[in-house]
Short mmCIF file of C-alpha atoms in Angstrom, two decimals:
data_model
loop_
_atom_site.label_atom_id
_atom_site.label_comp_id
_atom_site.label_asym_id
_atom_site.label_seq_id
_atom_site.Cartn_x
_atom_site.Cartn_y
_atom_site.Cartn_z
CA UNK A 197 0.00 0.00 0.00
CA UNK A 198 1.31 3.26 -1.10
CA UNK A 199 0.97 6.39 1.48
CA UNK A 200 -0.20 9.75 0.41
CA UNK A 201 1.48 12.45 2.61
CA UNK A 202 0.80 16.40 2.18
CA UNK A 203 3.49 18.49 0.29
CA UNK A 204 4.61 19.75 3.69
CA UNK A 205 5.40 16.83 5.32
CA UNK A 206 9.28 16.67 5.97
CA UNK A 207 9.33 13.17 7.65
CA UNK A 208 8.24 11.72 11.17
CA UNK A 209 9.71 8.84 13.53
CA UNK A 210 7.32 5.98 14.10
CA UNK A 211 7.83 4.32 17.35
CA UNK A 212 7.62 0.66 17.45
CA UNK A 213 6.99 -0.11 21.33
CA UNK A 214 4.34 -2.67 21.43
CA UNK A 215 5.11 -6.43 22.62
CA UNK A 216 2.50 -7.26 19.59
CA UNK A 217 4.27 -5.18 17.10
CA UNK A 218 7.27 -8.28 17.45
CA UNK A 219 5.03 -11.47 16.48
CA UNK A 220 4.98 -9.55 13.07
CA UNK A 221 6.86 -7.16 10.82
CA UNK A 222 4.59 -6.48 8.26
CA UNK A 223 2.95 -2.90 9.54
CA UNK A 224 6.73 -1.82 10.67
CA UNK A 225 8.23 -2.56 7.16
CA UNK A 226 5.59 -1.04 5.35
CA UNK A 227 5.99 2.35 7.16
CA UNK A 228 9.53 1.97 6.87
CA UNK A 229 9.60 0.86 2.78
CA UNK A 230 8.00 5.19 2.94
CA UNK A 231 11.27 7.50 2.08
CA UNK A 232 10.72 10.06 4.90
CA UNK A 233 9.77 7.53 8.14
CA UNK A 234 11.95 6.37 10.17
CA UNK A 235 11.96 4.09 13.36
CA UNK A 236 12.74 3.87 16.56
CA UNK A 237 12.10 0.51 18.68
CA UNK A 238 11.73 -0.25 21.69
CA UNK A 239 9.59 -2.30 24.71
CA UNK A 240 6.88 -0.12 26.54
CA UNK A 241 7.35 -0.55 30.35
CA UNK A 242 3.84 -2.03 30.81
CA UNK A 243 4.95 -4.93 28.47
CA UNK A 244 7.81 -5.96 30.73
CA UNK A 245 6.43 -9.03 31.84
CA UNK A 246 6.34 -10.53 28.51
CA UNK A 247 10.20 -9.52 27.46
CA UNK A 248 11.49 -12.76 26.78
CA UNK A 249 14.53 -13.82 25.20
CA UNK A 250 12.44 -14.41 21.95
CA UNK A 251 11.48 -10.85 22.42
CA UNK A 252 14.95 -9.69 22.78
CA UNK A 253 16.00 -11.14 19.58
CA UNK A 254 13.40 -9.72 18.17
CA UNK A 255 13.77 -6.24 19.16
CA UNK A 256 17.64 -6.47 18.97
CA UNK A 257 16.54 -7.81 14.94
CA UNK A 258 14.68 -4.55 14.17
CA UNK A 259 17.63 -2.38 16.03
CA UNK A 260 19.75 -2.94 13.31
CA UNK A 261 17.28 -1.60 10.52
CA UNK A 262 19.05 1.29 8.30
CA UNK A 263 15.77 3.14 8.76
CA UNK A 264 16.03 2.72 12.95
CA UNK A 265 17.60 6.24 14.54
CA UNK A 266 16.50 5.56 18.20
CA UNK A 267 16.34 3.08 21.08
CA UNK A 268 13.68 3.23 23.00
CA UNK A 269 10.76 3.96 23.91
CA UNK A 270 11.51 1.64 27.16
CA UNK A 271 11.74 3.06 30.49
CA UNK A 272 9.69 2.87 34.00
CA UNK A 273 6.28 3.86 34.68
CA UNK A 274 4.59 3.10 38.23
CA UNK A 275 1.31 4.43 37.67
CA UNK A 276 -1.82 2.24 38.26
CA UNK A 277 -2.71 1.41 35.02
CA UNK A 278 0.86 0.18 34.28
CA UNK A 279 1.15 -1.50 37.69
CA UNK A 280 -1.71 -3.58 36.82
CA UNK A 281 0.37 -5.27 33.96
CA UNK A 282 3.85 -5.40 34.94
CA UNK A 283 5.56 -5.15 38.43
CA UNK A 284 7.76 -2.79 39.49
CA UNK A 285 10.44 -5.50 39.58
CA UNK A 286 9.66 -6.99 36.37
CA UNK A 287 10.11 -2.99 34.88
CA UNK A 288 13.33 -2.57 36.33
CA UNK A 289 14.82 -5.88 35.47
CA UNK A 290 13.39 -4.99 32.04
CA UNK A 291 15.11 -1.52 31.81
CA UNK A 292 18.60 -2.19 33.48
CA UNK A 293 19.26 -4.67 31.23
CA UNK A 294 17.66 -2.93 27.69
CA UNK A 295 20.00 -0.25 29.58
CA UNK A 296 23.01 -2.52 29.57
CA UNK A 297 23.26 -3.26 25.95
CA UNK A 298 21.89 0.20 24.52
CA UNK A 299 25.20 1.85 23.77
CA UNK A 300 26.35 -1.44 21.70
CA UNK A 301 24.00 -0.13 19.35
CA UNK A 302 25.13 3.87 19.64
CA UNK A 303 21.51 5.29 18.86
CA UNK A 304 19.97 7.67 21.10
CA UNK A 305 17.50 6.79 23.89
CA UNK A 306 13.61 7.35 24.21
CA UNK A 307 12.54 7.12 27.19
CA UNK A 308 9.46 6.68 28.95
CA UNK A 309 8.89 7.73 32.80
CA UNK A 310 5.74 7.82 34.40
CA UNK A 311 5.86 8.70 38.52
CA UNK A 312 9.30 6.44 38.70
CA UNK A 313 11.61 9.94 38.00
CA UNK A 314 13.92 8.71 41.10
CA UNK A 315 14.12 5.49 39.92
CA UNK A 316 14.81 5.96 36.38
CA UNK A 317 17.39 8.46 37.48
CA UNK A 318 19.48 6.22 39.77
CA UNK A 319 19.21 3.52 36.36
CA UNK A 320 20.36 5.81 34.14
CA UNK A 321 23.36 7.42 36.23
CA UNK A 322 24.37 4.03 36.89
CA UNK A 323 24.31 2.54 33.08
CA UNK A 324 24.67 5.19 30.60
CA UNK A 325 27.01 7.81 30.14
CA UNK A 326 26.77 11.25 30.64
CA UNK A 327 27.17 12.61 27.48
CA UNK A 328 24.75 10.20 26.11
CA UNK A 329 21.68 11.55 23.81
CA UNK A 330 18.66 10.66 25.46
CA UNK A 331 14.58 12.44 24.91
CA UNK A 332 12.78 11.74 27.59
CA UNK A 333 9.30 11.80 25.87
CA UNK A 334 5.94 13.06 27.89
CA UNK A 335 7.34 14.30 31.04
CA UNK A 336 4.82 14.65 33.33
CA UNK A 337 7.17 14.60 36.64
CA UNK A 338 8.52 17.75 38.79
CA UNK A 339 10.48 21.03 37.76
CA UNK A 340 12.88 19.41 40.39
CA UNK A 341 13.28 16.34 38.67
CA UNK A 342 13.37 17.48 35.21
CA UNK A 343 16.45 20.02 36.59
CA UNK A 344 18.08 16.85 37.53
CA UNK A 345 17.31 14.67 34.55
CA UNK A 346 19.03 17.77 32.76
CA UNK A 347 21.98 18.60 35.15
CA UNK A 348 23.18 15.06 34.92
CA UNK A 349 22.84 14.45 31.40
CA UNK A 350 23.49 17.85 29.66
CA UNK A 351 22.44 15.90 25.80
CA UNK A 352 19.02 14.68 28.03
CA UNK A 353 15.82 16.64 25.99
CA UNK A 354 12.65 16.63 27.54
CA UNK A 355 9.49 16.13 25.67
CA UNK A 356 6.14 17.55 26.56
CA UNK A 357 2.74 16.75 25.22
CA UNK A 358 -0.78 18.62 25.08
CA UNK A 359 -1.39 17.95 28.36
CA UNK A 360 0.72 21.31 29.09
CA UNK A 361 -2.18 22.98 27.80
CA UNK A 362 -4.75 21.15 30.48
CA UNK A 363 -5.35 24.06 32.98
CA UNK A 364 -3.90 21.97 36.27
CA UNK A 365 -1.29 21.70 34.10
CA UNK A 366 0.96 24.45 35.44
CA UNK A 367 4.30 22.05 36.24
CA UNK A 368 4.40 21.06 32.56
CA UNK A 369 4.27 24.38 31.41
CA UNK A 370 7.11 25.52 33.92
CA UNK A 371 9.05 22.92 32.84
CA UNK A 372 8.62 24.56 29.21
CA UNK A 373 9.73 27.77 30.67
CA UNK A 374 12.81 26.28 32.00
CA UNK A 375 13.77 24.54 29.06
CA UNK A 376 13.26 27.68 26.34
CA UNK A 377 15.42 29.62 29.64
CA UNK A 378 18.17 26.73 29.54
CA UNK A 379 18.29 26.30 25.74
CA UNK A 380 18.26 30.41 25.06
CA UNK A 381 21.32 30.77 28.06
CA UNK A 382 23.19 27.31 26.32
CA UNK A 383 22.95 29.02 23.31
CA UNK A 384 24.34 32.73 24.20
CA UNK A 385 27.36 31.11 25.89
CA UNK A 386 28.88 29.14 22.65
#
């Protein structure tokens, strides 16, 4: 099936994160066989419980695409609704190890966090370099934490979604602030 895109589309990353996207290639290939869409792949933190080794190899398969720019999305994400399909413990073993092997393959990290910031910190300070690219995709933690997240890993980019225009929304939209702040100061220093 051939895709019909608008004149100004310039390209987007498709992000392959879904245990079920691995028992078949067929939708990622066809998005991929597109000249402007790339990939990135991954295992979603509420699928933890079913990373096998057969998953692995799967995953670790698509990695290598020429079309794949990004590892990730994986991460750690405590809420509730996550909870209710993976364990804590089954999302950290998942993540320190995706963590161990991730610069093997030199492609920068998406990650995922949802109310595990201290966690996910402690991971990624103990695993990954500091210098390492990372985008840390739908923040929805503290200005504290995302000062952090930042201050340790100066190539770390935070990524915020329309829920920094919900009204209760104020952190999000602080963290915005502080970013354009950061990114504005970075750049009148070089």
């Amino acid at each position: 099936q051939t895709f019909t895109y608008p004149s100004n589309f310039d390209g987007c990353i498709s992000s392959f994160c879904d245990s079920g996207a691995y028992s078949t290639f067929s939708c990622c290939d066809e998005l991929l066989a597109e000249p402007k869409v790339w990939a990135s792949f991954g295992f979603h933190p509420h699928h933890a419980r079913y990373f096998t080794r057969t998953m692995e190899d799967k995953l670790l398969q698509r990695i290598t695409h020429p079309k794949c720019i990004a590892f990730g999305e994986m991460g750690l994400d405590y809420s509730e609704h996550s909870l209710k399909q993976s364990s804590k413990e089954e999302q950290k073993h998942m993540f320190e190890h995706l963590l161990t092997i991730s610069p093997c393959f030199e492609k920068p990290l998406v990650l995922h966090c949802r109310d595990a910031e201290n966690d996910m910190l402690k991971m990624l300070k103990e695993k990954i370099p500091r210098d390492y690219r990372i985008h840390l995709h739908c923040y929805t933690g503290s200005m504290e934490m995302a000062s952090e997240f930042i201050t340790e890993f100066p190539n770390l980019y935070i990524g915020l979604t329309g829920h920094m225009t919900y009204y209760k929304s104020h952190i999000a939209r602080g963290i915005f602030s502080f970013n354009i702040f950061n990114m504005s100061f970075s750049a009148s220093r070089q």
